[in-house]
XYZ file of C-alpha atoms in Angstrom:
481
model
C -6.919 39.553 -1.472
C -8.735 36.517 -2.356
C -8.183 36.026 -6.021
C -11.661 35.781 -8.273
C -11.928 33.153 -11.157
C -11.587 34.989 -13.598
C -13.609 32.096 -16.870
C -14.510 28.670 -16.614
C -12.144 25.920 -17.706
C -13.206 23.374 -19.624
C -12.931 19.820 -18.088
C -10.742 17.305 -19.662
C -8.732 14.299 -18.638
C -5.178 14.146 -20.142
C -2.704 10.947 -20.193
C 0.722 12.108 -19.347
C 4.152 11.431 -20.859
C 7.470 12.017 -19.564
C 10.322 11.154 -20.999
C 13.813 9.478 -18.989
C 16.247 12.640 -17.640
C 18.023 9.618 -15.501
C 20.937 6.996 -15.602
C 20.205 3.555 -16.396
C 18.832 1.771 -13.335
C 17.957 4.579 -11.400
C 14.300 6.170 -11.272
C 13.133 8.622 -13.866
C 11.910 12.103 -12.674
C 10.473 14.427 -14.289
C 10.846 18.246 -12.055
C 9.880 22.018 -13.627
C 9.509 25.068 -11.171
C 7.389 28.072 -10.889
C 7.964 31.044 -8.560
C 4.706 32.764 -7.290
C 3.751 35.910 -4.655
C 3.210 34.931 -1.787
C -0.023 37.362 -0.421
C 0.710 36.761 3.115
C 4.041 38.632 2.538
C 4.609 39.788 -0.337
C 7.627 38.036 -0.554
C 8.318 35.195 -3.704
C 7.934 31.391 -3.211
C 8.502 28.600 -5.525
C 6.443 25.288 -6.411
C 8.680 22.847 -7.840
C 6.395 19.910 -9.506
C 7.694 16.329 -9.810
C 6.498 13.122 -11.919
C 7.386 9.555 -11.899
C 6.622 6.623 -13.259
C 4.738 4.626 -11.438
C 5.637 1.084 -12.838
C 9.264 1.314 -12.075
C 7.960 2.042 -7.917
C 8.620 -0.976 -5.944
C 5.088 -2.061 -4.079
C 5.153 -4.203 -1.077
C 1.584 -6.237 0.177
C -0.204 -6.723 3.114
C -0.633 -9.985 4.972
C -4.562 -8.553 5.657
C -5.702 -8.036 1.351
C -4.398 -7.140 -1.881
C -3.684 -3.783 -2.143
C -0.391 -3.163 -2.300
C 1.863 0.259 -1.450
C 4.857 2.196 -2.572
C 6.492 5.198 -0.830
C 9.266 7.233 -2.760
C 10.687 10.300 -0.260
C 10.625 13.391 -2.767
C 13.195 16.293 -1.810
C 13.368 19.804 -4.015
C 17.067 21.070 -2.624
C 17.756 25.179 -3.488
C 20.954 25.887 -4.761
C 23.178 28.905 -5.084
C 25.724 28.371 -7.368
C 24.959 24.835 -7.650
C 26.988 24.397 -4.115
C 25.566 26.053 -1.794
C 22.116 25.559 -0.566
C 19.672 27.534 0.809
C 16.917 26.046 0.982
C 14.971 22.549 0.358
C 11.862 21.031 1.124
C 10.635 16.924 1.472
C 8.020 15.277 1.656
C 6.907 11.774 1.777
C 4.742 10.450 -0.909
C 2.630 7.082 -0.988
C 0.172 5.691 -3.055
C -1.591 2.067 -3.520
C -3.013 -0.469 -6.282
C -5.328 -3.330 -6.282
C -3.218 -6.230 -7.354
C 0.417 -6.864 -9.054
C -0.554 -6.664 -12.574
C -2.152 -3.320 -11.827
C 1.353 -2.021 -10.867
C 2.917 -2.512 -13.416
C 0.988 -1.007 -16.161
C 2.878 0.693 -17.684
C 1.856 5.220 -18.946
C 1.056 5.304 -15.136
C 2.273 9.131 -13.892
C 2.543 10.188 -10.328
C 2.881 14.032 -9.770
C 3.379 15.825 -6.212
C 4.761 19.433 -5.676
C 7.064 20.778 -2.329
C 7.155 24.375 -1.653
C 9.974 27.174 -0.621
C 10.850 30.629 -0.116
C 13.442 32.456 -1.545
C 14.889 35.967 -1.807
C 15.304 37.120 -5.160
C 18.650 35.816 -7.657
C 19.132 32.566 -9.558
C 19.338 29.176 -8.809
C 20.306 25.618 -8.965
C 16.877 23.615 -8.103
C 18.008 19.580 -7.531
C 14.852 17.414 -7.730
C 15.127 13.654 -6.273
C 12.940 10.601 -5.663
C 14.341 7.813 -4.172
C 11.688 4.609 -3.828
C 11.308 3.816 -0.235
C 11.401 0.117 -1.900
C 13.834 -0.334 -3.833
C 16.139 2.545 -2.403
C 16.363 3.329 -6.486
C 17.289 7.185 -7.109
C 16.543 9.947 -9.390
C 17.318 13.123 -10.178
C 17.679 16.421 -12.251
C 18.298 19.871 -11.689
C 16.788 22.718 -13.210
C 17.302 26.922 -13.664
C 15.433 29.153 -12.261
C 15.481 32.899 -11.225
C 13.229 33.961 -8.434
C 12.038 37.373 -9.230
C 11.167 40.330 -6.362
C 7.633 41.413 -6.347
C 8.211 44.222 -3.448
C 7.379 47.277 -5.249
C 7.171 45.602 -8.898
C 3.964 47.044 -9.394
C 1.825 45.252 -12.217
C 3.977 41.673 -12.617
C 3.047 38.022 -13.577
C 4.194 35.375 -11.648
C 5.902 32.262 -14.096
C 2.998 30.380 -16.733
C 2.521 26.314 -15.089
C 2.292 24.149 -17.537
C -0.673 21.688 -16.954
C -2.080 18.578 -18.114
C -5.137 19.115 -17.159
C -6.803 21.888 -14.103
C -10.675 21.537 -12.830
C -12.366 23.877 -10.269
C -13.187 21.882 -6.709
C -15.340 22.958 -5.005
C -15.200 24.055 -0.709
C -17.387 21.023 -0.359
C -15.287 19.213 -2.298
C -12.488 16.490 -1.912
C -10.504 16.306 -4.572
C -9.868 13.087 -6.231
C -6.488 13.748 -7.243
C -2.917 14.652 -4.656
C -4.167 17.439 -2.330
C -1.009 19.006 -2.898
C -1.929 19.771 -6.511
C -5.013 22.348 -5.391
C -4.546 26.030 -5.102
C -6.642 28.798 -5.529
C -10.355 26.172 -5.988
C -9.524 24.452 -9.221
C -7.110 21.027 -9.596
C -3.778 21.348 -11.021
C -2.643 18.220 -13.059
C 0.772 19.187 -14.087
C 3.029 18.667 -16.374
C 7.047 18.737 -15.235
C 8.327 18.106 -19.065
C 6.418 20.015 -21.067
C 5.926 18.261 -23.607
C 2.124 17.449 -25.226
C 1.625 14.980 -27.937
C -0.193 15.180 -30.888
C -3.001 14.001 -31.471
C -3.343 13.050 -27.261
C -3.061 16.358 -25.922
C -4.871 18.849 -28.012
C -4.996 21.305 -25.295
C -2.020 23.707 -23.142
C -4.045 23.518 -19.872
C -2.082 26.971 -17.892
C -2.646 27.950 -14.106
C -0.551 31.804 -13.585
C -1.450 34.485 -11.514
C -1.205 38.274 -11.907
C -0.288 41.505 -9.267
C 0.069 44.597 -8.022
C -3.768 45.758 -9.592
C -5.343 48.608 -7.436
C -8.078 47.556 -4.737
C -11.395 46.775 -5.507
C -13.886 49.973 -6.467
C -9.817 52.102 -6.355
C -9.775 52.441 -10.472
C -12.276 52.191 -13.287
C -9.475 50.715 -15.388
C -9.960 47.235 -16.910
C -8.112 44.063 -17.349
C -6.711 42.701 -21.035
C -3.951 39.574 -21.037
C -3.195 37.046 -24.037
C -1.825 33.932 -24.306
C -0.083 33.463 -27.847
C 2.214 30.466 -29.226
C 5.645 31.679 -31.292
C 8.367 29.121 -32.626
C 12.049 28.608 -31.908
C 12.351 31.328 -33.962
C 10.150 34.151 -31.949
C 7.228 34.348 -34.995
C 3.852 34.735 -33.028
C 2.537 31.261 -35.407
C -0.815 31.704 -33.010
C -3.235 34.575 -31.063
C -6.046 33.485 -29.034
C -8.863 35.843 -28.668
C -8.241 38.593 -25.971
C -10.140 38.826 -22.484
C -10.648 42.119 -21.216
C -12.291 42.014 -17.205
C -12.533 44.852 -14.480
C -10.447 44.467 -12.023
C -11.857 42.820 -9.843
C -8.622 43.007 -7.085
C -5.474 42.999 -6.159
C -3.870 40.212 -7.457
C -5.929 37.781 -9.683
C -5.715 34.053 -11.201
C -5.915 33.010 -15.241
C -6.219 29.102 -15.514
C -6.557 28.428 -18.965
C -6.989 25.392 -22.033
C -5.406 26.586 -25.009
C -6.481 24.245 -27.975
C -2.791 23.159 -29.617
C -4.841 20.528 -32.181
C -3.733 22.262 -35.215
C 0.551 23.303 -33.971
C 2.723 20.985 -35.707
C 5.380 19.746 -33.878
C 8.483 20.980 -32.224
C 9.557 23.470 -29.763
C 7.894 26.563 -28.533
C 7.178 29.132 -26.525
C 3.742 30.078 -24.913
C 3.579 34.311 -23.769
C 1.286 35.884 -21.649
C 0.793 39.367 -22.586
C -1.472 41.717 -19.994
C -1.973 45.063 -19.501
C -4.444 47.651 -17.805
C -3.646 50.352 -19.827
C -0.461 51.483 -22.219
C 1.644 51.728 -19.046
C 0.808 49.083 -16.671
C 2.359 45.625 -19.035
C 3.286 42.161 -17.564
C 4.559 39.764 -19.802
C 5.454 35.969 -18.986
C 6.757 33.048 -21.921
C 7.997 29.359 -20.711
C 8.713 26.750 -23.406
C 6.592 23.064 -24.759
C 7.475 20.988 -26.684
C 4.617 18.912 -29.388
C 5.865 15.432 -29.974
C 4.890 14.358 -33.505
C 2.792 10.572 -33.009
C 5.305 8.727 -34.615
C 7.670 10.152 -31.861
C 4.508 8.907 -30.112
C 4.039 5.166 -31.661
C 8.373 4.544 -31.793
C 8.186 5.338 -28.167
C 5.228 2.890 -27.357
C 6.707 0.572 -30.042
C 10.140 0.891 -27.826
C 8.395 0.495 -24.886
C 6.241 -2.617 -26.342
C 9.105 -4.500 -27.596
C 11.376 -4.439 -23.914
C 8.322 -5.627 -22.387
C 8.643 -8.825 -24.694
C 12.048 -8.919 -24.362
C 11.109 -9.212 -20.657
C 8.419 -11.858 -21.132
C 10.154 -13.760 -23.382
C 13.002 -14.325 -20.294
C 10.455 -14.872 -17.452
C 10.321 -18.343 -17.005
C 13.417 -18.849 -17.093
C 14.772 -16.473 -14.218
C 15.672 -16.603 -11.222
C 13.323 -15.430 -8.367
C 15.517 -13.374 -7.105
C 15.744 -12.552 -11.043
C 12.564 -11.951 -12.184
C 12.219 -9.515 -8.269
C 15.245 -7.644 -10.015
C 14.804 -7.035 -13.696
C 11.192 -5.217 -12.346
C 12.519 -2.728 -10.138
C 15.256 -1.372 -13.663
C 14.375 1.557 -16.207
C 13.411 0.299 -19.929
C 16.692 0.684 -20.469
C 18.173 -1.273 -18.152
C 15.285 -3.504 -18.361
C 17.697 -4.478 -21.848
C 20.796 -4.306 -20.751
C 19.629 -7.394 -17.919
C 18.418 -9.153 -20.719
C 20.645 -9.323 -23.121
C 23.094 -10.356 -20.327
C 20.963 -12.535 -19.607
C 20.941 -14.984 -22.749
C 24.604 -13.755 -23.324
C 25.687 -15.985 -20.272
C 23.450 -18.672 -21.013
C 25.289 -18.541 -24.556
C 27.475 -21.754 -24.680
C 29.731 -20.125 -27.258
C 29.156 -16.442 -27.119
C 31.624 -15.878 -29.848
C 28.745 -17.288 -32.274
C 26.059 -14.584 -33.232
C 23.632 -16.804 -33.319
C 22.667 -18.337 -29.728
C 20.564 -21.758 -30.090
C 19.459 -21.720 -26.207
C 17.245 -17.925 -26.977
C 16.086 -19.349 -30.567
C 14.146 -22.379 -28.911
C 13.025 -19.987 -26.376
C 11.719 -17.703 -28.732
C 10.532 -20.242 -30.756
C 8.246 -21.800 -27.685
C 7.141 -18.580 -26.924
C 5.499 -17.907 -30.371
C 3.922 -21.485 -30.546
C 2.583 -20.684 -27.272
C 1.070 -17.817 -27.945
C -0.241 -18.662 -31.437
C -1.398 -22.126 -29.749
C -3.051 -21.241 -26.651
C -4.106 -18.108 -26.659
C -7.942 -17.813 -24.783
C -9.242 -15.580 -28.018
C -8.072 -15.075 -30.878
C -4.795 -12.416 -31.781
C -4.463 -12.016 -28.071
C -1.706 -13.157 -28.079
C -1.579 -13.903 -24.266
C -0.519 -17.220 -24.569
C 2.111 -17.275 -22.409
C 0.225 -16.478 -20.125
C -1.459 -19.602 -19.818
C 0.137 -23.109 -17.490
C -0.384 -24.387 -20.462
C 2.057 -22.059 -21.757
C 4.460 -21.581 -19.426
C 4.569 -25.155 -19.595
C 5.521 -25.474 -22.581
C 8.216 -22.572 -22.840
C 9.608 -23.074 -19.348
C 9.706 -27.270 -20.273
C 9.630 -27.909 -24.433
C 7.787 -30.094 -26.411
C 5.235 -32.503 -24.395
C 6.440 -36.168 -26.245
C 2.478 -37.383 -25.731
C -0.718 -35.334 -25.616
C -3.986 -37.453 -24.575
C -7.197 -34.996 -24.679
C -10.734 -35.685 -22.627
C -13.563 -34.125 -23.490
C -16.164 -32.797 -21.470
C -18.252 -35.906 -20.653
C -21.817 -35.699 -17.826
C -19.681 -36.631 -15.434
C -16.263 -34.614 -15.566
C -15.149 -31.450 -16.923
C -12.695 -31.387 -20.070
C -9.130 -32.091 -19.608
C -5.566 -32.396 -21.397
C -3.088 -34.480 -20.300
C 0.817 -33.548 -21.740
C 3.648 -36.658 -21.227
C 7.404 -36.046 -20.688
C 9.206 -39.267 -21.012
C 12.582 -37.359 -21.180
C 12.138 -34.598 -18.165
C 13.390 -35.413 -15.046
C 12.118 -39.448 -15.885
C 8.725 -39.201 -16.415
C 6.470 -36.528 -16.382
C 3.097 -35.551 -16.337
C 0.531 -32.530 -16.564
C -2.527 -32.460 -16.262
C -4.379 -29.467 -17.868
C -8.247 -28.567 -17.012
C -11.002 -26.531 -18.742
C -13.014 -26.437 -16.036
C -14.627 -22.556 -17.020
C -13.490 -20.684 -14.546
C -10.458 -19.813 -16.477
C -12.357 -18.702 -19.730
C -14.110 -21.212 -22.141
C -10.790 -21.579 -24.412
C -8.423 -21.735 -21.733
C -6.804 -24.569 -19.363
C -5.400 -24.414 -16.538
C -2.751 -27.547 -14.238
C -4.732 -28.939 -11.533
C -1.689 -31.455 -11.504
C 1.516 -32.580 -11.882
C 4.602 -35.131 -10.875
C 7.018 -32.508 -11.547
C 8.868 -31.853 -8.258
C 8.749 -28.436 -8.909
C 4.730 -27.797 -10.194
C 1.402 -28.363 -8.500
C 0.563 -31.421 -6.903
C -2.402 -33.411 -6.455
C -3.849 -37.274 -6.194
C -7.228 -36.034 -5.569
C -7.025 -34.267 -9.235
C -9.488 -35.876 -10.933
C -11.972 -35.639 -7.662
C -11.869 -32.119 -8.660
C -13.021 -31.974 -12.176
C -15.976 -33.519 -10.911
C -16.609 -30.886 -8.605
C -17.841 -26.823 -8.920
C -14.738 -25.025 -8.560
C -16.141 -22.213 -6.573
C -15.196 -18.455 -7.592
C -12.123 -18.690 -5.140
C -9.591 -20.812 -6.877
C -10.255 -18.768 -9.803
C -7.610 -18.156 -12.921
C -5.290 -16.821 -11.607
C -1.692 -15.173 -13.202
C 0.985 -17.631 -14.383
C 3.413 -15.822 -12.398
C 1.935 -15.893 -8.960
C 3.098 -18.934 -7.267
C 1.163 -19.057 -4.316
C -1.757 -20.602 -6.097
C -3.409 -22.958 -3.915
C -5.377 -26.315 -5.343
C -8.870 -26.988 -4.032
C -7.878 -29.839 -1.996
C -4.897 -27.734 -0.436
C -2.865 -30.663 -1.857
C -0.021 -28.421 -3.956
C 3.452 -29.939 -3.986
């Protein structure tokens, strides 16, 4: 029997928050599950929800464009007594980005789900994910109880918590993962069950009710209400009760519940439905409201980890750069600590002069070479990269804009592998406040003896600013060294 939508859903775009559930250097994975009844045969089946962090995945590019791809193998195994496999499901999840900068943008969550049938009973679900590029893996387990819907009468499915639920018409193609679409709505799951105070003002919830009379066979009405209980079982909030004529043998309930007035802590979301004093159905689901301070602490922690990597970036080998990008946040911390420890001439001394000097260079680059005041992106510029990599220059010469030539700056190092020159030009393609390296005599830098001619020409957009981490830059004359 076709299920009917009881009431409209307010549209909202919510940011997700997934906490670490795995060991260092493995994929962070969140997993949750809910049991529903198969409308074809009335037997139960399990929906297994996955959440992974995009910036932990390995991406590969193509020869024909800037699009980069990542793939993840997802597996859900249903275990009896944590040993015997009863059922399993697998899929291959593919995602793409445009450019390396987008793939490393933090805070982007990816979701998917797998379904599998199950006999009534108690089980353990093992969620696992394997990155196709880096081969890193993550795993998390969850306990679940599968009810017997046959002959159960009026009953409810489990509750599925979500960051967003929005309707999808029959002729519409969903903007998200099509596997997350069910009963004409896109359900963006929250596998962790965590909502952040001030960021997530609502809990979205999806559920199904079964065992009601066929349409027209009863004049009874369906009544239901959501409420929230605290960790002690006290009801702290009741939402409005809703009453409808029974639309059919089964029905979908989806709602957006305001939790802006809920204090941080652990809670239970309760659904109570009835068709009279004797026909009652219940479903309950735990969730957690994270305080703003917890979220801010986590954001600061991630920013500090990113800063640690940035400071060390230009002193890493290419292999080390590839390796550190594959690590979890905790893995990056351990990597960077070991990176500087291995370069310390006297590990017994708590001071590390090599590290202190690099930090000084990093701060100097941000203070003097940032594109705009307060941006703190000077370390990303060509001047910042050269300064952090080789240290202070011995001599600087500045040439202002004239009628024939863009302004440029010349740095001279007298004791850097012999006398070395670095020419930075402000040709307006890197931004008014920025200078990009157009020529150097250093054997590992861009070499272009025609750099003076370049400054007198109009440089096309294809030679515009690049990320300094990109080693594929080519000069307009094609004479890179």
